[in-house]
mmCIF file of C-alpha atoms in Angstrom:
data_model
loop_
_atom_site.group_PDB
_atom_site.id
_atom_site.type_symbol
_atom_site.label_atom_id
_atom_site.label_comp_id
_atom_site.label_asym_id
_atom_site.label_seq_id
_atom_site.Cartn_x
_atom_site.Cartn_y
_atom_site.Cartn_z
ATOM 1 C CA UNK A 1 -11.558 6.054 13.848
ATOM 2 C CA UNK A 2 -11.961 2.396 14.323
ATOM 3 C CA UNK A 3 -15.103 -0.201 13.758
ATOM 4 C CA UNK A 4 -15.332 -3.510 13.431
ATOM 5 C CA UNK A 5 -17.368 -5.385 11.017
ATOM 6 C CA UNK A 6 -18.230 -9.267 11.351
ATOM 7 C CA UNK A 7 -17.588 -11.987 8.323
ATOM 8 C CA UNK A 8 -18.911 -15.233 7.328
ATOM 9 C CA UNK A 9 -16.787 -17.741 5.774
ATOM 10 C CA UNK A 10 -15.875 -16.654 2.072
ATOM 11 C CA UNK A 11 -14.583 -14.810 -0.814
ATOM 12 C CA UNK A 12 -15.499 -11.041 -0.376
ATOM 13 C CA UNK A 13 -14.264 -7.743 -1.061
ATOM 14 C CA UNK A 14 -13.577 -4.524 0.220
ATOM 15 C CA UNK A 15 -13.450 -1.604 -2.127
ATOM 16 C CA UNK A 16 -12.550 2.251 -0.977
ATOM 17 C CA UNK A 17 -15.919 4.432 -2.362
ATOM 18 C CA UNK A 18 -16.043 8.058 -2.321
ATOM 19 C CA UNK A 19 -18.724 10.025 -0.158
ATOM 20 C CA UNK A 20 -21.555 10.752 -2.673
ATOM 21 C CA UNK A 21 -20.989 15.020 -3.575
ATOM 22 C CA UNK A 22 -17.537 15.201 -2.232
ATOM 23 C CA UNK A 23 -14.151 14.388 -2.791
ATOM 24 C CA UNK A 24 -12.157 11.951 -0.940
ATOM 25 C CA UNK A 25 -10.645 12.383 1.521
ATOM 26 C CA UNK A 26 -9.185 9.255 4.161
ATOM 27 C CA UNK A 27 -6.739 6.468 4.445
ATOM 28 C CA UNK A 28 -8.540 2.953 4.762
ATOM 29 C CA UNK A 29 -7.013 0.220 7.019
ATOM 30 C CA UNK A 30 -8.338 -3.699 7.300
ATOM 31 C CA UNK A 31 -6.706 -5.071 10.260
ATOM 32 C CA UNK A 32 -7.247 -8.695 10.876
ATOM 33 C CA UNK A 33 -7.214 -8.784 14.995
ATOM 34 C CA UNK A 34 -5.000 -11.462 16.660
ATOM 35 C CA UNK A 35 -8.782 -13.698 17.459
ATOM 36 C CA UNK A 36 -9.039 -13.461 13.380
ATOM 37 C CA UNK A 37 -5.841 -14.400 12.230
ATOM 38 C CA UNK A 38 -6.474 -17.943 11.847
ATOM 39 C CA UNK A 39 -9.572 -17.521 9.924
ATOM 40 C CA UNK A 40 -8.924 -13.998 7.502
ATOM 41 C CA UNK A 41 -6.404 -13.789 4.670
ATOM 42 C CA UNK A 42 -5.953 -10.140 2.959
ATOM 43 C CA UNK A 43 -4.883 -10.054 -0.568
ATOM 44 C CA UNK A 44 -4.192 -6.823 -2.035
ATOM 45 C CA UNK A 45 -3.706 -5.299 -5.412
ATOM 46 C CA UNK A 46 -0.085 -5.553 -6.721
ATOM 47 C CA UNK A 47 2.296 -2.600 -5.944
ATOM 48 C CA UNK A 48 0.216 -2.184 -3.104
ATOM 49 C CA UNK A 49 2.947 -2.859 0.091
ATOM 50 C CA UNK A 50 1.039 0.202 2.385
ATOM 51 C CA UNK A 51 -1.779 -2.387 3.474
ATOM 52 C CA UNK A 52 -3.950 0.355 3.149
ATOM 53 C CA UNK A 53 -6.342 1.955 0.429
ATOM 54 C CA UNK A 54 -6.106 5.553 -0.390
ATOM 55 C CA UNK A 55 -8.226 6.283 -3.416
ATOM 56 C CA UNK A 56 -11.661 5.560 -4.655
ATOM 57 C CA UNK A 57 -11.700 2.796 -6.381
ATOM 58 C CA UNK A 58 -8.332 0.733 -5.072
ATOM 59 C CA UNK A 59 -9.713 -2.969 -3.155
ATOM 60 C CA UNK A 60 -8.416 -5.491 -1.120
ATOM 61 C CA UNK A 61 -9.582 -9.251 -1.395
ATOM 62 C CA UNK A 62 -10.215 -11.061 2.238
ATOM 63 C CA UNK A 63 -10.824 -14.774 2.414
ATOM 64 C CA UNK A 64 -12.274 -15.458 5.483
ATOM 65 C CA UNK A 65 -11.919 -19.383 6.358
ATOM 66 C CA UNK A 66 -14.151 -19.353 9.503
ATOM 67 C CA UNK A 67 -16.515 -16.464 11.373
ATOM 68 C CA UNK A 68 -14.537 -13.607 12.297
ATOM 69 C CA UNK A 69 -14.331 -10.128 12.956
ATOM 70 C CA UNK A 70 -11.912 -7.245 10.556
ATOM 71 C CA UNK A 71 -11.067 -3.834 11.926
ATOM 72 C CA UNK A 72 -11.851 -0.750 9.713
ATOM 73 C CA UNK A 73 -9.477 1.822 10.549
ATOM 74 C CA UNK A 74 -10.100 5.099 8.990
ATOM 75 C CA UNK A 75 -8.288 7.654 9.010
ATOM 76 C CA UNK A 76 -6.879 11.270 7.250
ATOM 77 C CA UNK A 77 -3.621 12.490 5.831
ATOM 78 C CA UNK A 78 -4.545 16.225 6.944
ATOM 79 C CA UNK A 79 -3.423 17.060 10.513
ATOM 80 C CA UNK A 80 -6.840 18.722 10.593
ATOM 81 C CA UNK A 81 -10.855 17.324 9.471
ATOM 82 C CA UNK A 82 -12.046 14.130 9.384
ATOM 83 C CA UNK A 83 -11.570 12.089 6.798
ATOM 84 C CA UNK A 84 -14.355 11.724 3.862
ATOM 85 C CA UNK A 85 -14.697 8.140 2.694
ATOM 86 C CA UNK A 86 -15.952 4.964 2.755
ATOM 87 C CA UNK A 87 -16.029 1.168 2.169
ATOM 88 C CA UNK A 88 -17.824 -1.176 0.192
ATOM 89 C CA UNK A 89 -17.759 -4.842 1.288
ATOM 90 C CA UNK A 90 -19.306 -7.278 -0.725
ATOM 91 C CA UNK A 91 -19.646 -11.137 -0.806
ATOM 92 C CA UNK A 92 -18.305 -12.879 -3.968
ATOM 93 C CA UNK A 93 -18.993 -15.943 -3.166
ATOM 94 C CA UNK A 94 -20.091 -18.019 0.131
ATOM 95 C CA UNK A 95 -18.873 -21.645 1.542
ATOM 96 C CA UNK A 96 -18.410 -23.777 4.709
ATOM 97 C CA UNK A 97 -16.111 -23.371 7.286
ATOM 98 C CA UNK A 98 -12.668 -24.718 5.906
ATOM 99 C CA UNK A 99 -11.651 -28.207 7.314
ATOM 100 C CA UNK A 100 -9.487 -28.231 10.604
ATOM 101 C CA UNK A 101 -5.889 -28.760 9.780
ATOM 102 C CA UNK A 102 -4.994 -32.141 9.417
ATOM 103 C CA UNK A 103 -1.874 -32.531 11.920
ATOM 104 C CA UNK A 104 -1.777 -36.124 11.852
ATOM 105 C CA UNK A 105 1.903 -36.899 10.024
ATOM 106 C CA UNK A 106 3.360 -34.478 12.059
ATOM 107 C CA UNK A 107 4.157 -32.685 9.455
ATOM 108 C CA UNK A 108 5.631 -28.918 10.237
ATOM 109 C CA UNK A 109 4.528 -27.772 6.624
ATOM 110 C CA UNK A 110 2.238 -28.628 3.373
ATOM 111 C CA UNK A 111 3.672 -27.655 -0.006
ATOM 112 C CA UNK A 112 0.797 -27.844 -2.520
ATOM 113 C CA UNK A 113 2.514 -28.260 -6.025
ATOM 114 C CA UNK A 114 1.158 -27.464 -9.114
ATOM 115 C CA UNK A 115 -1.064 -30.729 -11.133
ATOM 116 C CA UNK A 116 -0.106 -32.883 -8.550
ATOM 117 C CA UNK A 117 -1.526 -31.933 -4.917
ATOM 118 C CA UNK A 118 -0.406 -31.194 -1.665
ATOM 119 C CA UNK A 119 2.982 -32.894 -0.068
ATOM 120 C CA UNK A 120 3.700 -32.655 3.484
ATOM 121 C CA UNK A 121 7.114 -31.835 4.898
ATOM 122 C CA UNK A 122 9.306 -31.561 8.137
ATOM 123 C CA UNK A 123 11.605 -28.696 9.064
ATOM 124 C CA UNK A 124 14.883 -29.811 7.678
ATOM 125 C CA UNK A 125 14.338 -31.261 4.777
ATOM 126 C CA UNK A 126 13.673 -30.672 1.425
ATOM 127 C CA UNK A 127 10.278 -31.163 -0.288
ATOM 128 C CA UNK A 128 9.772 -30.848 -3.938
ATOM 129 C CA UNK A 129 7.967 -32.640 -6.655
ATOM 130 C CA UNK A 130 8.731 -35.993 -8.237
ATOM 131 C CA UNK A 131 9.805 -34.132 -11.987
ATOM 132 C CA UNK A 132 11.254 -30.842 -12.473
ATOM 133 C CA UNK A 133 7.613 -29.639 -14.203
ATOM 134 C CA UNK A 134 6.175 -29.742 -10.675
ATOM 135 C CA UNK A 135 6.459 -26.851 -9.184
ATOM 136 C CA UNK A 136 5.410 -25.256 -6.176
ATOM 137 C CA UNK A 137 2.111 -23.519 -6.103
ATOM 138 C CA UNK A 138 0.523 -23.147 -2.457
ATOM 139 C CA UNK A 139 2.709 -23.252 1.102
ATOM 140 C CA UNK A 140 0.941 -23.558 4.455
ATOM 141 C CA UNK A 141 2.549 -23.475 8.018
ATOM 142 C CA UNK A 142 0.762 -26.215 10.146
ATOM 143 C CA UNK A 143 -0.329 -24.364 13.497
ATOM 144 C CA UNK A 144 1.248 -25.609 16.204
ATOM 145 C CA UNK A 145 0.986 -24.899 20.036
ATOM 146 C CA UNK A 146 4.856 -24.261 21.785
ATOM 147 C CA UNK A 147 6.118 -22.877 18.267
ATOM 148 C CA UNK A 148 6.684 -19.011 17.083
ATOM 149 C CA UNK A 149 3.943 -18.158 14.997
ATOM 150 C CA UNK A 150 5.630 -17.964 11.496
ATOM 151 C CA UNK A 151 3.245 -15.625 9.154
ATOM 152 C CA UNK A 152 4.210 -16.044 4.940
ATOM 153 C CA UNK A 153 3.756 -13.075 2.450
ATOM 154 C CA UNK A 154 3.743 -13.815 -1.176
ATOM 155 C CA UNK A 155 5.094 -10.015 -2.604
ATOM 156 C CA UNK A 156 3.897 -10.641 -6.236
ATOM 157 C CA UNK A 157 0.379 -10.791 -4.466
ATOM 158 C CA UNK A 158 0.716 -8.926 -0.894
ATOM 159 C CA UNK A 159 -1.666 -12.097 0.067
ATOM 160 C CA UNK A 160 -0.591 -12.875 4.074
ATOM 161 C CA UNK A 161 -0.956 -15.983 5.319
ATOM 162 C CA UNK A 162 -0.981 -17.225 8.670
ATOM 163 C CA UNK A 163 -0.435 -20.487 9.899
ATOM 164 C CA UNK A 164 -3.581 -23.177 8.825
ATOM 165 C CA UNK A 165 -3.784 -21.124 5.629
ATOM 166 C CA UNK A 166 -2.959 -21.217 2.278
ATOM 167 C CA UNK A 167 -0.377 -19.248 0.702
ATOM 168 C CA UNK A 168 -0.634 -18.839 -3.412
ATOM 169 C CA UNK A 169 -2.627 -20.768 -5.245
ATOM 170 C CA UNK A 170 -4.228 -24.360 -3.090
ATOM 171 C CA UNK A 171 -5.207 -24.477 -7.026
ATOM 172 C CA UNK A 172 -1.604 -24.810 -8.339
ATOM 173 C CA UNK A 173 -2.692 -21.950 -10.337
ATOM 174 C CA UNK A 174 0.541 -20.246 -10.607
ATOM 175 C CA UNK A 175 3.555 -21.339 -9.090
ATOM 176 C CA UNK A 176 5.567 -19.278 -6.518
ATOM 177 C CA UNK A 177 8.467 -16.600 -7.987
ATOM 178 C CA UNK A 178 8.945 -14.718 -4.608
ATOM 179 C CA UNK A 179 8.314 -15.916 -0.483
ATOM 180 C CA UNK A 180 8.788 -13.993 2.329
ATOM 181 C CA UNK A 181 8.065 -15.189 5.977
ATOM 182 C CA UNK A 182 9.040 -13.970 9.638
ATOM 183 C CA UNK A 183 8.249 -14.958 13.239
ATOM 184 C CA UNK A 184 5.868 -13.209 14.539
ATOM 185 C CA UNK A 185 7.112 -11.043 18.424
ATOM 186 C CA UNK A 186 10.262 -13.176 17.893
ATOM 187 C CA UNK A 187 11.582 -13.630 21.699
ATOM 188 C CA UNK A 188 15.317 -13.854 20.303
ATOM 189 C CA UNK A 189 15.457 -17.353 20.953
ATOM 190 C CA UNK A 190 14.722 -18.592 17.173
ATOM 191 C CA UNK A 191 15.229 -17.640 13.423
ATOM 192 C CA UNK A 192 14.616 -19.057 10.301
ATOM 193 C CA UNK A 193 16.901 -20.925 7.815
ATOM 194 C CA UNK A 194 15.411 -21.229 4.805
ATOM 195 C CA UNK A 195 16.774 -22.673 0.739
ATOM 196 C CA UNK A 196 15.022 -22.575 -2.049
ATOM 197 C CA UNK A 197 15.729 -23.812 -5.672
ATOM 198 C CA UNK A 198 14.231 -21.634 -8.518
ATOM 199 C CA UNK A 199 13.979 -22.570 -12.076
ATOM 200 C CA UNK A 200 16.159 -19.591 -13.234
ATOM 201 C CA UNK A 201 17.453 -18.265 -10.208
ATOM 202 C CA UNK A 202 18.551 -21.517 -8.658
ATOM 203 C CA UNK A 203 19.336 -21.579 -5.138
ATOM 204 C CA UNK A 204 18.630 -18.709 -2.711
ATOM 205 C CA UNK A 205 19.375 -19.126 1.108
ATOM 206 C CA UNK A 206 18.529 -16.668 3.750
ATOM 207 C CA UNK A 207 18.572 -16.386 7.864
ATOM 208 C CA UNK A 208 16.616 -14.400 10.202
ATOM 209 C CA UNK A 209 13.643 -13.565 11.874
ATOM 210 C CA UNK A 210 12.157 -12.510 8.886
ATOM 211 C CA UNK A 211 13.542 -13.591 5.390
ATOM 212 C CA UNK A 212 12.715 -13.125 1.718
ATOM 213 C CA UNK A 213 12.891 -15.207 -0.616
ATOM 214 C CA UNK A 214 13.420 -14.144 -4.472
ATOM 215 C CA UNK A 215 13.292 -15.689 -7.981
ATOM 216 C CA UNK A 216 14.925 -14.005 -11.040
ATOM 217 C CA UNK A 217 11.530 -12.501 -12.024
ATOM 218 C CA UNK A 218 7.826 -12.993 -11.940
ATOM 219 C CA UNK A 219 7.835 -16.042 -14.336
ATOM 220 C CA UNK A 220 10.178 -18.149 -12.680
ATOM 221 C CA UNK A 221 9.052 -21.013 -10.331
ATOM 222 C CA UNK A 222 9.740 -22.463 -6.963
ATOM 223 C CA UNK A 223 10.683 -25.833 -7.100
ATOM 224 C CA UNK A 224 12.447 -27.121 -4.275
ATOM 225 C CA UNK A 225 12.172 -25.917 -0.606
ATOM 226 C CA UNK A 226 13.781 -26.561 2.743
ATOM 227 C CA UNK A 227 12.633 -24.602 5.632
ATOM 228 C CA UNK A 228 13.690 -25.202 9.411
ATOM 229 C CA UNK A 229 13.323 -23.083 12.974
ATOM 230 C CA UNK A 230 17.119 -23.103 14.058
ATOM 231 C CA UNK A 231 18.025 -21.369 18.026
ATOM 232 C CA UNK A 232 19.502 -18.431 17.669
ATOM 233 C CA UNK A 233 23.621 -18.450 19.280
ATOM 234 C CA UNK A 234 23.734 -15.124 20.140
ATOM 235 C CA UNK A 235 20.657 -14.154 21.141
ATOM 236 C CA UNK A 236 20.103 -11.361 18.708
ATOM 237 C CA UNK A 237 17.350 -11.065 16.535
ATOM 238 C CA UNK A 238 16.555 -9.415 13.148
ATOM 239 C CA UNK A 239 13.034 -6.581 14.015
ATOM 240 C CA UNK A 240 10.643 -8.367 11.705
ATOM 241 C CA UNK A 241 8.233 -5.639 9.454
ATOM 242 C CA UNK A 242 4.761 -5.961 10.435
ATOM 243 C CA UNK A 243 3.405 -6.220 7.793
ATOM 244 C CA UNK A 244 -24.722 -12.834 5.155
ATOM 245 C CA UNK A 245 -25.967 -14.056 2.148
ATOM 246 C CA UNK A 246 -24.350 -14.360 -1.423
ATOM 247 C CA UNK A 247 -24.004 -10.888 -2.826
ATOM 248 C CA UNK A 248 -24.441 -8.970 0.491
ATOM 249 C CA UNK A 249 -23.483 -5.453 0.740
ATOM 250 C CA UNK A 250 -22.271 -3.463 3.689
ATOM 251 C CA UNK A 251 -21.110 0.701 3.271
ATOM 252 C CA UNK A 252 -19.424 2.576 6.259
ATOM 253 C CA UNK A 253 -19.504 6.128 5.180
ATOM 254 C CA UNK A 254 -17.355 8.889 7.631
ATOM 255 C CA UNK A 255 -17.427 11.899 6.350
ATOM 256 C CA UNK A 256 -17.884 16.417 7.925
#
């Protein structure tokens, strides 16, 4: 089955809870619907690549950047029976609406890196901090109307971002070791060439309509980038994988 639930800009999450007397019973799905995207970021617990919760207890963090609207799909592994199980959403923390994108530089992409702040960039050319201790923290795709929608996936996270949003830390918390991006219903007309330079790995190029992007572990760092949208010459492309008030509660329980 399938509901919808409505969000306020903020930090919240969403926790699978057991039905109170029963065992468990249900696969738990957020989808962020194609109205949402530009607004909700899911960020889920590592290991996790399903997207989905399947016991009591595992969570999923959403950042919701504007009102929107997530899907609840839940569902059962059994061929027969419903499934027994629920969600807990709750609000960590409230805020404004996030700023509109600045698009002003025409720049195609902001790097943010880490003790520094955020450095803008054009497809084509490399962006990277002024020392070698700078390294790259956050990554955001500037939205833009005419273009393939380009989603990013950080896989030491499973945080997605699309474009206007944030990917990793806007903090500089901890810099990026792996990046993974792909077009979005690529029409065959477009790929993406992407380098990067790693601290330890050094530099790792990839092609396609979705690429990944990896370091030699989870401590290394990002450090230089170079992303561009090239035409594809022979028209074939790569299938991409798909993927209130402070405190507020909401529980969805489906159970037989």
């Amino acid at each position: 089955m399938y509901e919808t639930v409505k969000l306020q800009p903020g930090i919240l999450t969403l926790t699978f809870v057991a039905p109170e007397g029963e065992a468990a019973d249900a696969i738990i799905r957020p989808i962020v619907p194609a109205a949402s995207r530009h607004a909700v970021t899911l960020m889920f617990e590592p290991g996790n690549l399903s997207g989905a919760l399947t016991e009591p207890g595992e969570f999923c963090v959403i950042r919701c950047g504007q009102p929107a609207v997530l899907g609840i799909e839940i569902s059962t592994p059994r061929a027969d029976g419903r499934p027994r199980g629920g969600i807990d959403l709750t609000y960590l923390s409230q805020r404004g609406p996030d700023p509109a994108p600045d698009t002003r530089l025409g720049a195609d992409y902001v790097v943010h890196l880490s003790g520094y702040g955020d450095r803008a960039a054009r497809f084509g050319a490399w962006v990277e901090g002024d020392t070698p201790d700078l390294a790259i923290g956050g990554l955001m795709l500037t939205p833009r109307s005419g273009r393939p929608r380009i989603m990013l996936q950080d896989p030491t996270s499973g945080q997605i971002a699309p474009p206007g949003m944030f990917l990793g830390s806007h903090g500089g918390f901890r810099p990026l070791s792996e990046l993974r991006m792909w077009i979005e219903e690529p029409d065959g007309r477009n790929r993406l060439s992407v380098e990067a330079d790693f601290a330890e790995a050094g530099r790792v190029r990839a092609a396609g309509t979705m690429v990944s992007l990896h370091g030699a572990g989870p401590g290394d760092r990002l450090l230089r980038l170079n992303m561009a949208l090239t035409p594809l010459t022979n028209g074939a492309a790569a299938t991409p994988a798909g993927p209130a008030r402070r405190n507020d509660r909401i529980r969805i329980f489906r159970k037989t």
